[in-house]
PDB file of C-alpha atoms in Angstrom:
ATOM      1  CA  MET A  20       9.027  12.872 -12.512  1.00  0.00           C
ATOM      2  CA  ILE A  21       8.586  14.698  -9.226  1.00  0.00           C
ATOM      3  CA  LEU A  22       7.602  11.922  -6.824  1.00  0.00           C
ATOM      4  CA  THR A  23       8.405   8.207  -6.643  1.00  0.00           C
ATOM      5  CA  VAL A  24       6.231   5.896  -4.549  1.00  0.00           C
ATOM      6  CA  LEU A  25       7.490   2.489  -3.374  1.00  0.00           C
ATOM      7  CA  ALA A  26       4.729   0.051  -2.395  1.00  0.00           C
ATOM      8  CA  ASP A  27       5.192  -3.462  -1.032  1.00  0.00           C
ATOM      9  CA  ASP A  28       2.354  -5.054  -3.019  1.00  0.00           C
ATOM     10  CA  PHE A  29       0.208  -4.468  -6.088  1.00  0.00           C
ATOM     11  CA  THR A  30      -2.936  -3.503  -4.162  1.00  0.00           C
ATOM     12  CA  GLY A  31      -1.035  -0.839  -2.252  1.00  0.00           C
ATOM     13  CA  ALA A  32       0.536   0.492  -5.438  1.00  0.00           C
ATOM     14  CA  LEU A  33      -2.844   0.970  -7.079  1.00  0.00           C
ATOM     15  CA  ASP A  34      -4.458   2.281  -3.898  1.00  0.00           C
ATOM     16  CA  THR A  35      -1.792   4.980  -3.675  1.00  0.00           C
ATOM     17  CA  GLY A  36      -1.548   5.798  -7.363  1.00  0.00           C
ATOM     18  CA  VAL A  37      -5.262   6.504  -7.595  1.00  0.00           C
ATOM     19  CA  GLN A  38      -4.943   9.174  -4.879  1.00  0.00           C
ATOM     20  CA  PHE A  39      -2.999  11.257  -7.396  1.00  0.00           C
ATOM     21  CA  ALA A  40      -4.772  10.209 -10.591  1.00  0.00           C
ATOM     22  CA  GLU A  41      -8.179  11.255  -9.279  1.00  0.00           C
ATOM     23  CA  LYS A  42      -6.800  14.783  -8.843  1.00  0.00           C
ATOM     24  CA  GLY A  43      -5.565  14.902 -12.425  1.00  0.00           C
ATOM     25  CA  ILE A  44      -1.926  14.339 -11.412  1.00  0.00           C
ATOM     26  CA  PRO A  45      -0.327  11.967 -13.967  1.00  0.00           C
ATOM     27  CA  ALA A  46       0.628   8.737 -12.194  1.00  0.00           C
ATOM     28  CA  TYR A  47       2.083   5.524 -13.596  1.00  0.00           C
ATOM     29  CA  VAL A  48       2.193   2.144 -11.814  1.00  0.00           C
ATOM     30  CA  ALA A  49       5.031  -0.266 -12.669  1.00  0.00           C
ATOM     31  CA  PHE A  50       6.375  -3.555 -11.334  1.00  0.00           C
ATOM     32  CA  GLU A  51       9.717  -4.023  -9.593  1.00  0.00           C
ATOM     33  CA  GLY A  52      12.338  -4.832 -12.187  1.00  0.00           C
ATOM     34  CA  ALA A  53      10.894  -2.479 -14.792  1.00  0.00           C
ATOM     35  CA  GLU A  54      13.755   0.017 -14.599  1.00  0.00           C
ATOM     36  CA  GLU A  55      12.624   1.606 -17.858  1.00  0.00           C
ATOM     37  CA  ALA A  56       9.686   3.023 -15.879  1.00  0.00           C
ATOM     38  CA  PHE A  57      12.042   5.631 -14.428  1.00  0.00           C
ATOM     39  CA  SER A  58      12.100   7.308 -17.833  1.00  0.00           C
ATOM     40  CA  MET A  59       8.296   7.586 -18.002  1.00  0.00           C
ATOM     41  CA  ASP A  60       6.769  10.992 -18.652  1.00  0.00           C
ATOM     42  CA  CYS A  61       4.697  11.264 -15.484  1.00  0.00           C
ATOM     43  CA  ALA A  62       4.623  13.393 -12.356  1.00  0.00           C
ATOM     44  CA  VAL A  63       4.269  10.388 -10.031  1.00  0.00           C
ATOM     45  CA  LEU A  64       5.848   6.973 -10.544  1.00  0.00           C
ATOM     46  CA  VAL A  65       4.542   4.142  -8.343  1.00  0.00           C
ATOM     47  CA  ILE A  66       6.634   0.955  -8.092  1.00  0.00           C
ATOM     48  CA  ASP A  67       5.198  -2.326  -6.807  1.00  0.00           C
ATOM     49  CA  MET A  68       8.207  -3.918  -5.084  1.00  0.00           C
ATOM     50  CA  GLN A  69       6.415  -7.224  -4.287  1.00  0.00           C
ATOM     51  CA  SER A  70       8.334  -7.221  -1.020  1.00  0.00           C
ATOM     52  CA  ARG A  71       5.778  -7.755   1.727  1.00  0.00           C
ATOM     53  CA  HIS A  72       6.580 -11.435   2.161  1.00  0.00           C
ATOM     54  CA  LEU A  73      10.326 -11.232   1.492  1.00  0.00           C
ATOM     55  CA  PRO A  74      12.905 -11.771   4.257  1.00  0.00           C
ATOM     56  CA  PRO A  75      13.647  -8.386   5.906  1.00  0.00           C
ATOM     57  CA  GLU A  76      17.139  -7.997   4.443  1.00  0.00           C
ATOM     58  CA  GLN A  77      15.894  -8.643   0.925  1.00  0.00           C
ATOM     59  CA  ALA A  78      13.089  -6.121   1.411  1.00  0.00           C
ATOM     60  CA  ARG A  79      15.575  -3.578   2.759  1.00  0.00           C
ATOM     61  CA  ALA A  80      17.853  -4.106  -0.252  1.00  0.00           C
ATOM     62  CA  ALA A  81      14.944  -3.745  -2.689  1.00  0.00           C
ATOM     63  CA  ALA A  82      13.819  -0.473  -1.091  1.00  0.00           C
ATOM     64  CA  PHE A  83      17.392   0.841  -1.085  1.00  0.00           C
ATOM     65  CA  ARG A  84      18.007  -0.050  -4.740  1.00  0.00           C
ATOM     66  CA  LEU A  85      14.763   1.463  -6.034  1.00  0.00           C
ATOM     67  CA  ALA A  86      15.098   4.591  -3.906  1.00  0.00           C
ATOM     68  CA  ARG A  87      18.625   5.046  -5.276  1.00  0.00           C
ATOM     69  CA  LEU A  88      17.347   4.606  -8.847  1.00  0.00           C
ATOM     70  CA  ALA A  89      14.620   7.164  -8.192  1.00  0.00           C
ATOM     71  CA  ARG A  90      17.156   9.675  -6.928  1.00  0.00           C
ATOM     72  CA  GLU A  91      19.448   9.084  -9.907  1.00  0.00           C
ATOM     73  CA  ALA A  92      16.484   9.507 -12.271  1.00  0.00           C
ATOM     74  CA  GLY A  93      15.870  12.984 -10.851  1.00  0.00           C
ATOM     75  CA  SER A  94      12.924  12.309  -8.552  1.00  0.00           C
ATOM     76  CA  ALA A  95      12.843  15.125  -5.989  1.00  0.00           C
ATOM     77  CA  TYR A  96      10.622  13.318  -3.478  1.00  0.00           C
ATOM     78  CA  LEU A  97      10.040   9.766  -2.280  1.00  0.00           C
ATOM     79  CA  TYR A  98       7.011   8.187  -0.608  1.00  0.00           C
ATOM     80  CA  LYS A  99       7.307   4.750   1.027  1.00  0.00           C
ATOM     81  CA  LYS A 100       3.812   3.309   1.005  1.00  0.00           C
ATOM     82  CA  THR A 101       3.107   1.036   3.993  1.00  0.00           C
ATOM     83  CA  ASP A 102       0.171  -1.130   4.952  1.00  0.00           C
ATOM     84  CA  SER A 103      -2.280   0.715   7.215  1.00  0.00           C
ATOM     85  CA  THR A 104      -2.266  -2.257   9.608  1.00  0.00           C
ATOM     86  CA  LEU A 105       1.555  -2.299   9.568  1.00  0.00           C
ATOM     87  CA  ARG A 106       1.990  -5.763   8.091  1.00  0.00           C
ATOM     88  CA  GLY A 107       5.148  -6.514   6.153  1.00  0.00           C
ATOM     89  CA  ASN A 108       8.744  -5.330   6.454  1.00  0.00           C
ATOM     90  CA  ILE A 109       7.985  -1.912   7.917  1.00  0.00           C
ATOM     91  CA  GLY A 110      11.296  -1.027   9.601  1.00  0.00           C
ATOM     92  CA  ALA A 111      13.528  -2.603   6.966  1.00  0.00           C
ATOM     93  CA  GLU A 112      11.810  -0.867   4.054  1.00  0.00           C
ATOM     94  CA  LEU A 113      11.599   2.535   5.738  1.00  0.00           C
ATOM     95  CA  GLU A 114      15.320   2.438   6.477  1.00  0.00           C
ATOM     96  CA  GLY A 115      16.215   1.083   3.058  1.00  0.00           C
ATOM     97  CA  ALA A 116      14.184   3.773   1.296  1.00  0.00           C
ATOM     98  CA  MET A 117      15.641   6.574   3.380  1.00  0.00           C
ATOM     99  CA  ARG A 118      19.235   5.405   2.947  1.00  0.00           C
ATOM    100  CA  GLY A 119      18.830   4.721  -0.757  1.00  0.00           C
ATOM    101  CA  PHE A 120      17.436   8.190  -1.361  1.00  0.00           C
ATOM    102  CA  GLY A 121      20.292   9.716   0.599  1.00  0.00           C
ATOM    103  CA  ALA A 122      18.035  11.373   3.169  1.00  0.00           C
ATOM    104  CA  GLU A 123      18.689  11.948   6.864  1.00  0.00           C
ATOM    105  CA  LYS A 124      15.033  11.978   7.898  1.00  0.00           C
ATOM    106  CA  LEU A 125      11.776  10.312   6.956  1.00  0.00           C
ATOM    107  CA  CYS A 126       8.313  11.549   7.972  1.00  0.00           C
ATOM    108  CA  PHE A 127       5.892   8.697   8.728  1.00  0.00           C
ATOM    109  CA  ALA A 128       2.104   9.054   9.142  1.00  0.00           C
ATOM    110  CA  PRO A 129       0.570   5.539   9.096  1.00  0.00           C
ATOM    111  CA  ALA A 130      -3.051   6.534   9.812  1.00  0.00           C
ATOM    112  CA  TYR A 131      -5.984   6.032   7.420  1.00  0.00           C
ATOM    113  CA  PRO A 132      -8.965   7.549   9.256  1.00  0.00           C
ATOM    114  CA  LYS A 133     -11.426   6.857   6.417  1.00  0.00           C
ATOM    115  CA  LEU A 134     -10.902   3.132   7.031  1.00  0.00           C
ATOM    116  CA  GLY A 135     -10.878   3.383  10.824  1.00  0.00           C
ATOM    117  CA  ARG A 136      -7.080   3.127  11.154  1.00  0.00           C
ATOM    118  CA  ILE A 137      -5.715   5.871  13.407  1.00  0.00           C
ATOM    119  CA  THR A 138      -2.494   6.589  15.279  1.00  0.00           C
ATOM    120  CA  SER A 139      -2.806   7.969  18.801  1.00  0.00           C
ATOM    121  CA  ASN A 140       0.150   8.486  21.161  1.00  0.00           C
ATOM    122  CA  GLY A 141       2.243   6.365  18.838  1.00  0.00           C
ATOM    123  CA  VAL A 142      -0.178   3.415  18.968  1.00  0.00           C
ATOM    124  CA  GLN A 143      -2.011   2.094  15.905  1.00  0.00           C
ATOM    125  CA  TYR A 144      -5.736   1.387  16.257  1.00  0.00           C
ATOM    126  CA  VAL A 145      -8.204  -0.310  13.919  1.00  0.00           C
ATOM    127  CA  ASP A 146     -11.869   0.521  14.481  1.00  0.00           C
ATOM    128  CA  GLY A 147     -11.069   1.588  18.042  1.00  0.00           C
ATOM    129  CA  SER A 148      -9.039  -1.482  19.020  1.00  0.00           C
ATOM    130  CA  PRO A 149      -5.248  -1.665  19.404  1.00  0.00           C
ATOM    131  CA  LEU A 150      -3.695  -3.380  16.410  1.00  0.00           C
ATOM    132  CA  THR A 151      -2.712  -6.520  18.341  1.00  0.00           C
ATOM    133  CA  GLU A 152      -6.353  -7.077  19.336  1.00  0.00           C
ATOM    134  CA  THR A 153      -7.605  -7.227  15.742  1.00  0.00           C
ATOM    135  CA  SER A 154      -7.729 -10.027  13.186  1.00  0.00           C
ATOM    136  CA  TYR A 155      -4.920  -8.320  11.257  1.00  0.00           C
ATOM    137  CA  ALA A 156      -2.512  -9.260  14.049  1.00  0.00           C
ATOM    138  CA  ARG A 157      -3.149 -12.929  13.259  1.00  0.00           C
ATOM    139  CA  ASP A 158      -2.146 -12.604   9.616  1.00  0.00           C
ATOM    140  CA  ALA A 159      -0.762 -16.000   8.580  1.00  0.00           C
ATOM    141  CA  LEU A 160       2.262 -14.532   6.788  1.00  0.00           C
ATOM    142  CA  ASN A 161       2.765 -11.242   8.653  1.00  0.00           C
ATOM    143  CA  PRO A 162       1.631 -11.553  12.283  1.00  0.00           C
ATOM    144  CA  ILE A 163       1.686  -8.365  14.370  1.00  0.00           C
ATOM    145  CA  ARG A 164       3.332  -8.512  17.805  1.00  0.00           C
ATOM    146  CA  SER A 165       2.899  -4.908  18.931  1.00  0.00           C
ATOM    147  CA  SER A 166       0.481  -2.014  18.537  1.00  0.00           C
ATOM    148  CA  ASP A 167       3.245   0.517  19.229  1.00  0.00           C
ATOM    149  CA  VAL A 168       4.476   1.847  15.881  1.00  0.00           C
ATOM    150  CA  ALA A 169       7.982   2.632  17.169  1.00  0.00           C
ATOM    151  CA  GLU A 170       8.329  -0.931  18.478  1.00  0.00           C
ATOM    152  CA  ILE A 171       7.236  -2.353  15.129  1.00  0.00           C
ATOM    153  CA  ILE A 172       9.863  -0.231  13.344  1.00  0.00           C
ATOM    154  CA  ALA A 173      12.533  -1.251  15.877  1.00  0.00           C
ATOM    155  CA  GLU A 174      12.019  -4.944  15.033  1.00  0.00           C
ATOM    156  CA  GLN A 175      13.861  -4.341  11.752  1.00  0.00           C
ATOM    157  CA  SER A 176      15.642  -1.008  12.088  1.00  0.00           C
ATOM    158  CA  SER A 177      17.991   0.690  14.526  1.00  0.00           C
ATOM    159  CA  LEU A 178      17.065   4.179  13.301  1.00  0.00           C
ATOM    160  CA  PRO A 179      15.815   6.482  16.043  1.00  0.00           C
ATOM    161  CA  VAL A 180      12.061   7.146  16.028  1.00  0.00           C
ATOM    162  CA  SER A 181      10.844  10.540  17.201  1.00  0.00           C
ATOM    163  CA  ARG A 182       7.428  12.193  17.441  1.00  0.00           C
ATOM    164  CA  ARG A 183       8.848  15.743  17.251  1.00  0.00           C
ATOM    165  CA  TRP A 184       7.326  16.806  13.953  1.00  0.00           C
ATOM    166  CA  GLU A 185       7.593  20.480  14.779  1.00  0.00           C
ATOM    167  CA  ASP A 186      11.348  20.883  14.322  1.00  0.00           C
ATOM    168  CA  LEU A 187      12.449  17.674  12.493  1.00  0.00           C
ATOM    169  CA  SER A 188      15.931  18.120  13.929  1.00  0.00           C
ATOM    170  CA  GLY A 189      18.378  15.252  13.751  1.00  0.00           C
ATOM    171  CA  GLU A 190      18.346  11.998  11.820  1.00  0.00           C
ATOM    172  CA  GLY A 191      15.792   9.215  11.817  1.00  0.00           C
ATOM    173  CA  ILE A 192      12.104   8.474  11.428  1.00  0.00           C
ATOM    174  CA  PHE A 193       9.616  11.086  12.608  1.00  0.00           C
ATOM    175  CA  LEU A 194       6.291   9.488  13.528  1.00  0.00           C
ATOM    176  CA  ALA A 195       3.031  11.455  13.459  1.00  0.00           C
ATOM    177  CA  ASP A 196      -0.270  10.792  15.215  1.00  0.00           C
ATOM    178  CA  ALA A 197      -3.463  11.353  13.242  1.00  0.00           C
ATOM    179  CA  GLU A 198      -7.055  10.545  14.127  1.00  0.00           C
ATOM    180  CA  THR A 199      -8.848  12.520  11.412  1.00  0.00           C
ATOM    181  CA  ASP A 200      -8.358  13.390   7.762  1.00  0.00           C
ATOM    182  CA  GLY A 201      -8.083  17.014   8.796  1.00  0.00           C
ATOM    183  CA  GLU A 202      -5.037  16.184  10.902  1.00  0.00           C
ATOM    184  CA  LEU A 203      -3.387  14.386   7.973  1.00  0.00           C
ATOM    185  CA  ASP A 204      -4.092  17.410   5.782  1.00  0.00           C
ATOM    186  CA  CYS A 205      -2.571  19.732   8.380  1.00  0.00           C
ATOM    187  CA  LEU A 206       0.505  17.505   8.774  1.00  0.00           C
ATOM    188  CA  ALA A 207       1.147  17.501   5.043  1.00  0.00           C
ATOM    189  CA  GLN A 208       0.918  21.287   4.902  1.00  0.00           C
ATOM    190  CA  LYS A 209       3.390  21.631   7.785  1.00  0.00           C
ATOM    191  CA  MET A 210       5.873  19.342   6.012  1.00  0.00           C
ATOM    192  CA  ARG A 211       6.103  21.403   2.821  1.00  0.00           C
ATOM    193  CA  GLY A 212       9.726  22.332   2.257  1.00  0.00           C
ATOM    194  CA  LYS A 213      10.916  20.483   5.370  1.00  0.00           C
ATOM    195  CA  ALA A 214      11.503  16.949   4.074  1.00  0.00           C
ATOM    196  CA  ALA A 215      11.959  14.964   0.873  1.00  0.00           C
ATOM    197  CA  VAL A 216      11.063  11.470   2.075  1.00  0.00           C
ATOM    198  CA  PHE A 217       7.650  10.564   3.465  1.00  0.00           C
ATOM    199  CA  ALA A 218       5.889   7.343   4.398  1.00  0.00           C
ATOM    200  CA  GLY A 219       2.401   6.162   5.192  1.00  0.00           C
ATOM    201  CA  CYS A 220      -0.515   4.374   3.616  1.00  0.00           C
ATOM    202  CA  ALA A 221      -2.932   5.682   0.996  1.00  0.00           C
ATOM    203  CA  GLY A 222      -4.490   7.878   3.693  1.00  0.00           C
ATOM    204  CA  PHE A 223      -1.502  10.224   3.958  1.00  0.00           C
ATOM    205  CA  ALA A 224      -0.838   9.958   0.214  1.00  0.00           C
ATOM    206  CA  GLU A 225      -4.228  11.565  -0.407  1.00  0.00           C
ATOM    207  CA  TYR A 226      -2.892  14.809   1.080  1.00  0.00           C
ATOM    208  CA  LEU A 227       0.718  14.581  -0.086  1.00  0.00           C
ATOM    209  CA  GLU A 228       0.150  17.287  -2.695  1.00  0.00           C
ATOM    210  CA  ARG A 229       0.193  19.701   0.261  1.00  0.00           C
ATOM    211  CA  ALA A 230       3.803  18.741   0.999  1.00  0.00           C
ATOM    212  CA  VAL A 231       5.048  18.035  -2.520  1.00  0.00           C
ATOM    213  CA  PRO A 232       4.721  20.524  -5.416  1.00  0.00           C
ATOM    214  CA  LEU A 233       2.386  18.487  -7.634  1.00  0.00           C
ATOM    215  CA  GLU A 234       0.127  20.369 -10.020  1.00  0.00           C
ATOM    216  CA  LYS A 235      -3.441  19.201 -10.544  1.00  0.00           C
ATOM    217  CA  GLY A 236      -4.615  18.733 -14.108  1.00  0.00           C
ATOM    218  CA  GLU A 237      -7.603  17.564 -16.096  1.00  0.00           C
ATOM    219  CA  LEU A 238      -9.138  14.258 -15.119  1.00  0.00           C
ATOM    220  CA  SER A 239      -8.900  11.682 -17.873  1.00  0.00           C
ATOM    221  CA  SER A 240     -12.092   9.954 -18.980  1.00  0.00           C
ATOM    222  CA  PRO A 241     -12.463   6.444 -17.532  1.00  0.00           C
ATOM    223  CA  VAL A 242     -12.165   3.540 -19.934  1.00  0.00           C
ATOM    224  CA  LYS A 243     -15.564   1.977 -20.489  1.00  0.00           C
ATOM    225  CA  THR A 244     -15.778  -1.794 -20.416  1.00  0.00           C
ATOM    226  CA  ASP A 245     -18.499  -4.349 -21.039  1.00  0.00           C
ATOM    227  CA  GLY A 246     -17.929  -6.165 -17.760  1.00  0.00           C
ATOM    228  CA  LEU A 247     -16.106  -6.325 -14.447  1.00  0.00           C
ATOM    229  CA  LEU A 248     -13.959  -9.210 -13.192  1.00  0.00           C
ATOM    230  CA  VAL A 249     -13.042  -9.197  -9.490  1.00  0.00           C
ATOM    231  CA  LEU A 250     -10.158 -11.361  -8.233  1.00  0.00           C
ATOM    232  CA  SER A 251      -9.973 -12.104  -4.508  1.00  0.00           C
ATOM    233  CA  GLY A 252      -7.064 -13.987  -2.970  1.00  0.00           C
ATOM    234  CA  SER A 253      -7.461 -12.749   0.592  1.00  0.00           C
ATOM    235  CA  ILE A 254      -8.284 -14.984   3.551  1.00  0.00           C
ATOM    236  CA  HIS A 255      -9.097 -12.059   5.837  1.00  0.00           C
ATOM    237  CA  PRO A 256     -12.517 -12.345   7.569  1.00  0.00           C
ATOM    238  CA  ARG A 257     -13.599  -9.000   6.076  1.00  0.00           C
ATOM    239  CA  SER A 258     -12.888 -10.322   2.576  1.00  0.00           C
ATOM    240  CA  LEU A 259     -14.892 -13.468   3.282  1.00  0.00           C
ATOM    241  CA  GLU A 260     -17.792 -11.315   4.470  1.00  0.00           C
ATOM    242  CA  GLN A 261     -17.603  -9.322   1.239  1.00  0.00           C
ATOM    243  CA  LEU A 262     -17.691 -12.521  -0.829  1.00  0.00           C
ATOM    244  CA  GLN A 263     -20.750 -13.710   1.079  1.00  0.00           C
ATOM    245  CA  LYS A 264     -22.415 -10.331   0.541  1.00  0.00           C
ATOM    246  CA  ALA A 265     -21.671 -10.514  -3.182  1.00  0.00           C
ATOM    247  CA  ARG A 266     -23.304 -13.919  -3.394  1.00  0.00           C
ATOM    248  CA  ALA A 267     -26.310 -12.712  -1.415  1.00  0.00           C
ATOM    249  CA  ASP A 268     -26.673  -9.826  -3.870  1.00  0.00           C
ATOM    250  CA  GLY A 269     -26.757 -12.237  -6.794  1.00  0.00           C
ATOM    251  CA  ILE A 270     -23.215 -11.643  -8.068  1.00  0.00           C
ATOM    252  CA  PRO A 271     -21.689 -14.868  -9.467  1.00  0.00           C
ATOM    253  CA  VAL A 272     -18.771 -16.011  -7.290  1.00  0.00           C
ATOM    254  CA  PHE A 273     -16.462 -18.751  -8.571  1.00  0.00           C
ATOM    255  CA  CYS A 274     -13.895 -20.432  -6.363  1.00  0.00           C
ATOM    256  CA  LEU A 275     -10.635 -22.180  -7.131  1.00  0.00           C
ATOM    257  CA  ALA A 276     -10.164 -25.541  -5.445  1.00  0.00           C
ATOM    258  CA  PRO A 277      -6.937 -25.779  -3.361  1.00  0.00           C
ATOM    259  CA  GLU A 278      -5.172 -27.915  -5.981  1.00  0.00           C
ATOM    260  CA  GLU A 279      -6.165 -25.434  -8.708  1.00  0.00           C
ATOM    261  CA  LYS A 280      -4.811 -22.516  -6.711  1.00  0.00           C
ATOM    262  CA  LEU A 281      -1.493 -24.307  -6.157  1.00  0.00           C
ATOM    263  CA  ALA A 282      -1.205 -25.042  -9.876  1.00  0.00           C
ATOM    264  CA  VAL A 283      -1.755 -21.385 -10.709  1.00  0.00           C
ATOM    265  CA  CYS A 284       0.652 -20.078  -8.057  1.00  0.00           C
ATOM    266  CA  ARG A 285       3.460 -22.595  -8.405  1.00  0.00           C
ATOM    267  CA  ASN A 286       3.361 -23.544 -12.045  1.00  0.00           C
ATOM    268  CA  GLY A 287       1.884 -20.458 -13.651  1.00  0.00           C
ATOM    269  CA  GLU A 288      -0.974 -22.522 -15.085  1.00  0.00           C
ATOM    270  CA  ALA A 289      -4.158 -20.855 -16.239  1.00  0.00           C
ATOM    271  CA  ILE A 290      -7.407 -21.458 -14.404  1.00  0.00           C
ATOM    272  CA  PRO A 291      -9.298 -24.529 -15.688  1.00  0.00           C
ATOM    273  CA  GLU A 292     -10.970 -24.053 -19.084  1.00  0.00           C
ATOM    274  CA  ILE A 293     -14.425 -24.968 -17.757  1.00  0.00           C
ATOM    275  CA  LEU A 294     -14.177 -22.409 -14.969  1.00  0.00           C
ATOM    276  CA  ARG A 295     -12.913 -19.780 -17.399  1.00  0.00           C
ATOM    277  CA  GLU A 296     -15.884 -20.356 -19.697  1.00  0.00           C
ATOM    278  CA  GLN A 297     -18.271 -20.064 -16.743  1.00  0.00           C
ATOM    279  CA  VAL A 298     -16.707 -16.760 -15.689  1.00  0.00           C
ATOM    280  CA  VAL A 299     -16.929 -15.340 -19.204  1.00  0.00           C
ATOM    281  CA  ARG A 300     -20.613 -16.317 -19.494  1.00  0.00           C
ATOM    282  CA  ALA A 301     -21.355 -14.773 -16.106  1.00  0.00           C
ATOM    283  CA  ILE A 302     -19.792 -11.453 -17.123  1.00  0.00           C
ATOM    284  CA  GLN A 303     -21.671 -11.509 -20.432  1.00  0.00           C
ATOM    285  CA  THR A 304     -24.930 -12.206 -18.610  1.00  0.00           C
ATOM    286  CA  SER A 305     -24.750 -10.142 -15.428  1.00  0.00           C
ATOM    287  CA  GLY A 306     -21.849  -7.789 -16.146  1.00  0.00           C
ATOM    288  CA  THR A 307     -19.844  -8.861 -13.082  1.00  0.00           C
ATOM    289  CA  ALA A 308     -18.109 -12.002 -11.817  1.00  0.00           C
ATOM    290  CA  VAL A 309     -15.831 -12.818  -8.892  1.00  0.00           C
ATOM    291  CA  VAL A 310     -13.069 -15.431  -8.850  1.00  0.00           C
ATOM    292  CA  ALA A 311     -11.890 -16.226  -5.324  1.00  0.00           C
ATOM    293  CA  SER A 312      -9.476 -18.653  -3.729  1.00  0.00           C
ATOM    294  CA  ALA A 313     -10.405 -18.350  -0.064  1.00  0.00           C
ATOM    295  CA  VAL A 314     -13.807 -20.065   0.091  1.00  0.00           C
ATOM    296  CA  THR A 315     -15.070 -23.472  -0.972  1.00  0.00           C
ATOM    297  CA  ARG A 316     -17.427 -24.209  -3.796  1.00  0.00           C
TER     298      ARG A 316
END
């Protein structure tokens, strides 16, 4: 194991892991609590901490503990995956990861130009608008109060934040601007041999092989399946637009009623048998089905 990645949710873990897998770099995704994963035979281990909605101190402790385990397991590098719209416990987890790994500095590049998320003069933008002027800022569970990345970090961490990537002198978090994929690529190349702990979203992870000695290998053949099941639990307007587009394109979309969603989330109950049978028939007939919880039937 050369690199350990700590993500705050399952989507982020997969989104980051695939950046390595598609280059033929063996990557394994595990859940928080699966300590046996640290003995896996893989170049990159990705841990889903399930910490985005935790209180800050719990998220900090989780990042510290897993970073410490990674170090003890022999991982030479650590990557703290963050949300590209900076939702969640950003400052707490960056500090916890850095301290747990025993590092004095952490290099943070939160941009994801392919998705329209860039960092300019320390400010995060989404599709040209400052973060606080987007729908992401009104996230029900993780509202955003600033577009300034350093200010967001300072809400949960007292570590100094610097934009001096050239020398990386001193302790703290070093924040990098990036408006293009080429800039992320260049940043990663400049960081080779200068740091052991990095942070960012899947955008920076795509180029992390420039900073971390990971060898590309043969791509494994994808597993063929007879159908595709899509699960959508997001209430973001973009997700709702995608669900509407799926319906317009003739893809069967099934929705959980509010009481059904609560039963699944709180009690671990399965989705209703009738709905399950409908989903199975849809996949058998059309090859694809969507189960969502954010729109009405």
